[in-house]
CSV table of C-alpha atoms in Angstrom, one decimal:
chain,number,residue,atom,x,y,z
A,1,UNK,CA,0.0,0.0,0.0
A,2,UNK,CA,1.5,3.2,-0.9
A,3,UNK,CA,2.0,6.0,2.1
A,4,UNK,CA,-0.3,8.4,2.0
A,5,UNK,CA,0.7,11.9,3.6
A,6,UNK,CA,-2.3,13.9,2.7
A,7,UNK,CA,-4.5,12.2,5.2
A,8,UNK,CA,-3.8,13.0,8.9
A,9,UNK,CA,-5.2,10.4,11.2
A,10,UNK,CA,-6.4,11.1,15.1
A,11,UNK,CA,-7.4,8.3,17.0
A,12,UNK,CA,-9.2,9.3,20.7
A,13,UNK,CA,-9.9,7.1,23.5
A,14,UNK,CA,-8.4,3.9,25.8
A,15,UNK,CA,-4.8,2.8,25.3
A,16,UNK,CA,-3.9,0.3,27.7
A,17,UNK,CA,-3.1,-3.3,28.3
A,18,UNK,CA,-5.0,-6.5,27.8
A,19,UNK,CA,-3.8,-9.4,29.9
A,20,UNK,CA,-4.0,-13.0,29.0
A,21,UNK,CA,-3.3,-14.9,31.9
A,22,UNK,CA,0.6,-13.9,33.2
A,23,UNK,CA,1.0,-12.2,29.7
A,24,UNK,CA,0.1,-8.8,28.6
A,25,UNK,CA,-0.1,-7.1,25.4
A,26,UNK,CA,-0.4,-3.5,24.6
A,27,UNK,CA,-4.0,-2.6,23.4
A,28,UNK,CA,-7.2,-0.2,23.4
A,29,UNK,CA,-9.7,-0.2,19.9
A,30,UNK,CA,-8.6,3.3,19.2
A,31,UNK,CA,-4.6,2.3,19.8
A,32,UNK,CA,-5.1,-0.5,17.7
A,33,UNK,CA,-6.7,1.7,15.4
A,34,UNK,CA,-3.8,4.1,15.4
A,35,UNK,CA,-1.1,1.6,15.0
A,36,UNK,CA,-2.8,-0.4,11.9
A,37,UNK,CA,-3.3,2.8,10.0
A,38,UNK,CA,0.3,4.3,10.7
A,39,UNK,CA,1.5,0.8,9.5
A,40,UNK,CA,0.1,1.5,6.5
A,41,UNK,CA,1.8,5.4,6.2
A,42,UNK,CA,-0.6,7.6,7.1
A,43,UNK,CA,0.3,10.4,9.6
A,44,UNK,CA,-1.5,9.5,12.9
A,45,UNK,CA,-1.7,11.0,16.4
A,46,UNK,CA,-3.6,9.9,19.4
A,47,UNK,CA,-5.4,11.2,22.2
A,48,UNK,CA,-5.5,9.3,25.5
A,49,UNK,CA,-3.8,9.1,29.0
A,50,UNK,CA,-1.5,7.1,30.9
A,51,UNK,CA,-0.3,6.5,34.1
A,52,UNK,CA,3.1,7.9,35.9
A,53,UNK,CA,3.4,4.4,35.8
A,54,UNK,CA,5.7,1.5,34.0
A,55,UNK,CA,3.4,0.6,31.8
A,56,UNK,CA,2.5,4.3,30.6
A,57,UNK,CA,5.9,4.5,29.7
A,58,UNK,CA,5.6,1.0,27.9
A,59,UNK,CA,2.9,2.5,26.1
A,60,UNK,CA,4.5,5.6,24.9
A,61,UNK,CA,7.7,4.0,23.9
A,62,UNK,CA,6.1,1.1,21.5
A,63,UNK,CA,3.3,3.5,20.4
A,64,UNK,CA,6.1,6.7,19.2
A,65,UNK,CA,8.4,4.0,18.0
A,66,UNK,CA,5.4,2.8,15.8
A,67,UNK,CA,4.8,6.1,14.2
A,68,UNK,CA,2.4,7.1,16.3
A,69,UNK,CA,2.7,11.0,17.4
A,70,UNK,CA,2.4,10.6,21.3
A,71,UNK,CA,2.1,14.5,22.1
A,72,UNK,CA,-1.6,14.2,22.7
A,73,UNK,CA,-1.2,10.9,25.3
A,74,UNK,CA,-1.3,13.0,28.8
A,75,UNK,CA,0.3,11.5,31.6
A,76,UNK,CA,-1.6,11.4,34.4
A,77,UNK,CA,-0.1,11.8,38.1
A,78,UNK,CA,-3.3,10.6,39.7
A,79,UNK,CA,-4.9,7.5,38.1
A,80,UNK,CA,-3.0,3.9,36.7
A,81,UNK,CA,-2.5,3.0,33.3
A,82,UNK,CA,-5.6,1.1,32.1
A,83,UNK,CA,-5.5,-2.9,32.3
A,84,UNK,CA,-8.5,-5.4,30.6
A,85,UNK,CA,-8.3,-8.8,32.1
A,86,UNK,CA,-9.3,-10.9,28.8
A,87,UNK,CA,-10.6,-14.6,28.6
A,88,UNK,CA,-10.9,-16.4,25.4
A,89,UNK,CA,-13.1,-19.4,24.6
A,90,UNK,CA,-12.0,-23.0,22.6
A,91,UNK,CA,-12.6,-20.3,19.6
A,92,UNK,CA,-10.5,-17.5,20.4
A,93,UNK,CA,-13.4,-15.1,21.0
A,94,UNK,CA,-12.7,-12.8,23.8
A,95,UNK,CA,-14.3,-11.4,26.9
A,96,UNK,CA,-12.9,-8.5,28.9
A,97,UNK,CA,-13.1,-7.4,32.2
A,98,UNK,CA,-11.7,-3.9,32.0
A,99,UNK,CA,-10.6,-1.9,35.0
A,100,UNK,CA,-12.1,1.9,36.5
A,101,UNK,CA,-10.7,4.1,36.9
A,102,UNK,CA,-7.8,4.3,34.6
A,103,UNK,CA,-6.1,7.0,33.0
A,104,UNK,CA,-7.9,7.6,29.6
A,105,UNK,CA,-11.3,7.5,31.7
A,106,UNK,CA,-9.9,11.0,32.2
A,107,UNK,CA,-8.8,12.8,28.8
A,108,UNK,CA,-8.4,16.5,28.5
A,109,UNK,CA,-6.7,18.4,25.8
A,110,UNK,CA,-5.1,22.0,25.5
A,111,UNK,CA,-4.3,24.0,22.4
A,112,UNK,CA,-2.2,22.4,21.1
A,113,UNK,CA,-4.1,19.3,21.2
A,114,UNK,CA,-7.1,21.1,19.4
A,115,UNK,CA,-4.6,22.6,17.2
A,116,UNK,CA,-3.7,19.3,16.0
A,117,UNK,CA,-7.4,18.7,15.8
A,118,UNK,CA,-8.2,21.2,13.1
A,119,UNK,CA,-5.9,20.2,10.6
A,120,UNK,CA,-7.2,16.3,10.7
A,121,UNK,CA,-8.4,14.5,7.7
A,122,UNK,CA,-9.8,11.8,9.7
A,123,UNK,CA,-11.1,11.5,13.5
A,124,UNK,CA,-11.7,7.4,14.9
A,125,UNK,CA,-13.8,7.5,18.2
A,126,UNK,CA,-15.7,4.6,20.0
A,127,UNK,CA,-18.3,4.4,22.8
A,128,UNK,CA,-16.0,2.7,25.7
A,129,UNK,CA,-14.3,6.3,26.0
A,130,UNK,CA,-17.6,7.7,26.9
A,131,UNK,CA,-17.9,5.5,30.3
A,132,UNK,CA,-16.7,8.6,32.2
A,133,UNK,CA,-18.1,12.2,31.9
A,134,UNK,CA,-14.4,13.8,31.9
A,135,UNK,CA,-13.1,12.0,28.5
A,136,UNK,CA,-17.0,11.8,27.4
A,137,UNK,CA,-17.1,16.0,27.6
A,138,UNK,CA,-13.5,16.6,25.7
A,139,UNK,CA,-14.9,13.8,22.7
A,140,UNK,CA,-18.0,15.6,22.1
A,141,UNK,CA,-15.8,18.8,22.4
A,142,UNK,CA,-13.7,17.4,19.5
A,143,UNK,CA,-16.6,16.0,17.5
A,144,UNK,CA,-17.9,19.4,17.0
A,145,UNK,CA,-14.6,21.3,16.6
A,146,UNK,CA,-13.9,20.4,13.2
A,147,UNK,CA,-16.7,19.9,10.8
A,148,UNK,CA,-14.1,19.0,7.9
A,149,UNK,CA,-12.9,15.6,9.6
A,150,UNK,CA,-14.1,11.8,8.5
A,151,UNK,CA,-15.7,10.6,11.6
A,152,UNK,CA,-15.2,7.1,11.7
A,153,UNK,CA,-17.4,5.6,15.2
A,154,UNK,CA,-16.2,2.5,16.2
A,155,UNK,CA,-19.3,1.3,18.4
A,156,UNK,CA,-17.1,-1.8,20.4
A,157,UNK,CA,-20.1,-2.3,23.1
A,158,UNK,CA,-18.6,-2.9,26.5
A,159,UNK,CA,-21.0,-3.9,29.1
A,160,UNK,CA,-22.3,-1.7,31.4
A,161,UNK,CA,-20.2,1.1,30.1
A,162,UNK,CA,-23.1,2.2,27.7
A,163,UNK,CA,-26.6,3.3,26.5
A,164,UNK,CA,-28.5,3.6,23.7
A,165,UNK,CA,-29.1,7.7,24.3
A,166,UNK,CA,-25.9,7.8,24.6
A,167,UNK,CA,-24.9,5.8,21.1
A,168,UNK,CA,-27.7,7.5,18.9
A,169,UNK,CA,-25.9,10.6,20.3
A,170,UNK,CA,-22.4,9.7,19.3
A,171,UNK,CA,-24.0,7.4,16.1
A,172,UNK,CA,-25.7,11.1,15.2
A,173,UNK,CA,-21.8,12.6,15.1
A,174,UNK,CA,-20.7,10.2,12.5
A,175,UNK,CA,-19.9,10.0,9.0
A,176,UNK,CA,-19.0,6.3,8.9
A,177,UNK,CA,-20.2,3.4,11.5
A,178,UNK,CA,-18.9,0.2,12.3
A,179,UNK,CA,-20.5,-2.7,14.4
A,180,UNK,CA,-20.7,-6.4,14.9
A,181,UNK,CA,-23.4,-7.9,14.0
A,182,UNK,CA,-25.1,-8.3,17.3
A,183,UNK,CA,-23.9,-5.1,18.3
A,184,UNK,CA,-26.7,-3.4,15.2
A,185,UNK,CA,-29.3,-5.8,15.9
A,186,UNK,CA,-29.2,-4.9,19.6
A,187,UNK,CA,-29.1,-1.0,19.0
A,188,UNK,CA,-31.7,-1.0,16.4
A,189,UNK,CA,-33.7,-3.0,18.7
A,190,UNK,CA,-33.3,-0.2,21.6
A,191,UNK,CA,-34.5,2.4,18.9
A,192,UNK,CA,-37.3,0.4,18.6
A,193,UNK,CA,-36.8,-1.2,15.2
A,194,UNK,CA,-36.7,-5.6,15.7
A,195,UNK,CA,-35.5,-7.0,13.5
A,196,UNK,CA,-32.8,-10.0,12.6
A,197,UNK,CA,-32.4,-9.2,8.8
A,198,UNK,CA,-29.1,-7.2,8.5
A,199,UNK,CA,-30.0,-5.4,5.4
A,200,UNK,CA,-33.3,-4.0,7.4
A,201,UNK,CA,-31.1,-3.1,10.3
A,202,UNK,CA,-28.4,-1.4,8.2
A,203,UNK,CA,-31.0,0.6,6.9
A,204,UNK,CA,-32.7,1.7,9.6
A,205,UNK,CA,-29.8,3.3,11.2
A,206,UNK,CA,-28.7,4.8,8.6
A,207,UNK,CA,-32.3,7.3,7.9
A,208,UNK,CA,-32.2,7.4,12.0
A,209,UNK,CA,-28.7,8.7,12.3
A,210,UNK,CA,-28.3,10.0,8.7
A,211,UNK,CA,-25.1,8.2,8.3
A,212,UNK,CA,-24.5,7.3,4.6
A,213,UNK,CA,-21.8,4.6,5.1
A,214,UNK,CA,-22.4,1.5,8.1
A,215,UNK,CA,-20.2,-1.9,7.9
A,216,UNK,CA,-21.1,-4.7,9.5
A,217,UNK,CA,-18.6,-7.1,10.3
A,218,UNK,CA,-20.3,-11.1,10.4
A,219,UNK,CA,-17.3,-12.6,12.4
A,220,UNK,CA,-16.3,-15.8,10.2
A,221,UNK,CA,-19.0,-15.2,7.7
A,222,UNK,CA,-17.5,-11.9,6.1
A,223,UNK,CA,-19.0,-8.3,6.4
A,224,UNK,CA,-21.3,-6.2,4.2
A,225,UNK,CA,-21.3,-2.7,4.1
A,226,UNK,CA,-23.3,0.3,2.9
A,227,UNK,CA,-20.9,2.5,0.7
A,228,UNK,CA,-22.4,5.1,-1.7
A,229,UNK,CA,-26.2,3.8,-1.5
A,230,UNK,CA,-24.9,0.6,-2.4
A,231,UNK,CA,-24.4,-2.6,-0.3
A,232,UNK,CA,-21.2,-4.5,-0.9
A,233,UNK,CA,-20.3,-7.8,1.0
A,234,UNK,CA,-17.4,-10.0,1.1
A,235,UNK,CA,-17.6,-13.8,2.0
A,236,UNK,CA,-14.4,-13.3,4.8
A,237,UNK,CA,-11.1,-15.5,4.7
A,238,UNK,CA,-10.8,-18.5,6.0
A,239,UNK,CA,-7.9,-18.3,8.8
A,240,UNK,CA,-7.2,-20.6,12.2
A,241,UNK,CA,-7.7,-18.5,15.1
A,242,UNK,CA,-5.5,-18.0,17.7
A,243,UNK,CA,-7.3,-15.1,19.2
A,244,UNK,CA,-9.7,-12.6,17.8
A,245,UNK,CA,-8.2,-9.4,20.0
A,246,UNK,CA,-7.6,-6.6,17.8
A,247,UNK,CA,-8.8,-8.1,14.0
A,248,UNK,CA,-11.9,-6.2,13.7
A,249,UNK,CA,-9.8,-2.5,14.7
A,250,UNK,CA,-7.4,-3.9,12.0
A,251,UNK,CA,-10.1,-4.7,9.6
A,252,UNK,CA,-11.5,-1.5,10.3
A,253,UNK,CA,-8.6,0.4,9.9
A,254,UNK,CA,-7.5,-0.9,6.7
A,255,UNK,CA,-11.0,-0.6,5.0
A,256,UNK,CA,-10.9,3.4,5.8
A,257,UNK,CA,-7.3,3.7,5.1
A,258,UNK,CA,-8.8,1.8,1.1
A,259,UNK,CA,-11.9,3.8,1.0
A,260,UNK,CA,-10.5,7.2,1.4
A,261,UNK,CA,-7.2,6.6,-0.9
A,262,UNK,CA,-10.0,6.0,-3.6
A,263,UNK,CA,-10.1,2.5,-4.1
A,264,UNK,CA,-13.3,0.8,-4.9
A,265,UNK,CA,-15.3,-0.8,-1.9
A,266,UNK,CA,-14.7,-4.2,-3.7
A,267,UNK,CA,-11.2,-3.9,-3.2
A,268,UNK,CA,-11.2,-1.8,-0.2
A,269,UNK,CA,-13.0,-5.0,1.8
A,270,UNK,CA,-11.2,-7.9,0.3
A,271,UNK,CA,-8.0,-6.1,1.6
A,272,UNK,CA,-10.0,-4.9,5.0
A,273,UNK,CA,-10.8,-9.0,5.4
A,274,UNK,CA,-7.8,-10.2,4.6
A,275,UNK,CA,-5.5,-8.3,7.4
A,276,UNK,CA,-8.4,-8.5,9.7
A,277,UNK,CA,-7.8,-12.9,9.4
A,278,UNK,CA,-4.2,-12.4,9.6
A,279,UNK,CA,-4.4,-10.3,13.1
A,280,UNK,CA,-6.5,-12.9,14.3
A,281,UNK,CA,-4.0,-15.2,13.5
A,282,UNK,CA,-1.9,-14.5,15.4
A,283,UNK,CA,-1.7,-13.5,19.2
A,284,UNK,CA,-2.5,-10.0,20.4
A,285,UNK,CA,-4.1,-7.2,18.8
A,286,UNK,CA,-1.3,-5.7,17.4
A,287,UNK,CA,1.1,-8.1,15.0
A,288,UNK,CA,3.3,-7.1,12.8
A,289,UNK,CA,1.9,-7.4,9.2
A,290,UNK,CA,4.0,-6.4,6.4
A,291,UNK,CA,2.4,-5.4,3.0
A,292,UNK,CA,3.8,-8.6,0.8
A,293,UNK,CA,2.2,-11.1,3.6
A,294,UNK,CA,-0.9,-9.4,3.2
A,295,UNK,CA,-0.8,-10.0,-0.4
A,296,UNK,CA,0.6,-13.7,-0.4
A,297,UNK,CA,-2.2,-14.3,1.5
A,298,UNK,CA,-4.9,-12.4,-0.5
A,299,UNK,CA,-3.4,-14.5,-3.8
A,300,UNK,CA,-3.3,-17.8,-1.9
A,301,UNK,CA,-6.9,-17.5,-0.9
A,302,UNK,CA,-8.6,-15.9,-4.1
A,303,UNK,CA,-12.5,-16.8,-4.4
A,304,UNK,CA,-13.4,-19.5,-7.6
């Protein structure tokens, strides 16, 4: 992929660790996010907070030496770096117990920050970030600071850290939404529209929220997504799973970073799929992918 250095990338929200067991990988949807689309050569900066702590400086260290600007990642005298306990089933699907308070419950920014802000091309958000009113105030704050950006909302439900005011709200902000598939059915359904037909549901939020462009990712099945008025899907890649922390930020990351360098929503999700089964590969959200594995891949696992 070539580097693209006319889009500037900001990702807000949790950085962290996720521990497996005694191991612990670096993590946070908006982290993972940030570190896919720099991968790829796009200028990217992130906004969180962490601890005065060890692992804040972990976290800083990996995520500058990544190519990820680190001057909007406060450090925070007061609260811990955050940690998510994770536990994966005999398929490698995760569950996460994740820790409050931690630093990024607590975001602020200052001018230069917001300065940063008003030159961006592209602005990734989720919901988890919302949990506490401090980072929940300076998102909104951002959301409505620059009307020029590409906001791309992540929706990553976290139970109990959500509500469906609170998503129609942040939904409402967007210019480009990504769920699961559970995670549409269940919000269409508190907005009062029931139904299990995908199509219906992708629909449906997209008049309620008047956002013109929803994925949905299917886990093993693929993803379809609303691009333009038009619906594309793709069937998804057959991979073995080793864990499934991280693939759907890389998937999501790589199918913006396609879609806004101008390449056809055809292209844009076969590429989107294929590093999505390649992160979940592997262990941890954030493996090392380099471009001519992607494409091996991709050529070894072309559709009759």
């Amino acid at each position: 992929m070539s580097i693209n250095n006319k889009i500037n990338v900001i990702s807000f929200g949790e950085v962290l660790f996720d521990v497996f067991g005694e191991e612990k990988k670096i993590g946070g949807a908006p982290l993972n996010l940030a570190l896919r689309t720099a991968s790829f050569g796009f200028p990217v900066a992130m906004i969180s907070a962490v601890g005065n702590d060890e692992d804040g400086k972990i976290i800083l260290d990996y995520t500058g030496k990544n190519a990820v600007e680190t001057a909007g990642i406060a450090v925070s005298p007061k609260y811990n770096t955050g940690i998510v306990q994770v536990s994966l089933n005999e398929r490698g699907s995760a569950t996460y117990e994740i820790k409050f308070p931690s630093a990024w419950d607590f975001i602020t920014v200052d001018d230069k920050i917001m300065n940063t802000v008003k030159k961006a091309d592209v602005f990734f958000y989720g919901s988890l970030a919302c949990r506490n009113e401090v980072s929940q105030k300076t998102l909104f704050s951002l959301l409505d600071f620059n009307d020029r950006m590409f906001k791309v909302f992540d929706v990553n439900l976290r139970k109990p850290f959500y509500n469906i005011q609170l998503l129609e709200k942040l939904m409402k902000r967007a210019d480009f939404i990504k769920f699961n598939d559970e995670e549409i059915v269940e919000i269409a359904a508190g907005m009062g529209f029931e139904s299990d037909d995908l199509e219906s549901n992708i629909k449906f939020i997209s008049e309620k929220t008047d956002t013109k462009a929803i994925c949905v990712t299917l886990g093993k099945h693929g993803s379809i997504l609303l691009w333009n008025n038009e619906l594309y899907r793709h069937q998804g890649f057959p991979v073995k799973v080793a864990d499934t922390v991280g693939a759907g930020d890389s998937f999501l990351a790589s199918l913006i970073a396609k879609l806004l360098s101008n390449e056809s929503p055809d292209e844009a999700l076969n590429f989107a799929s294929a590093v999505g089964a390649l992160v979940a590969s592997y262990s941890g959200a954030n493996p090392k992918i380099e471009s001519s594995e992607i494409e091996i891949f991709r050529k070894q696992n072309v559709f009759q």
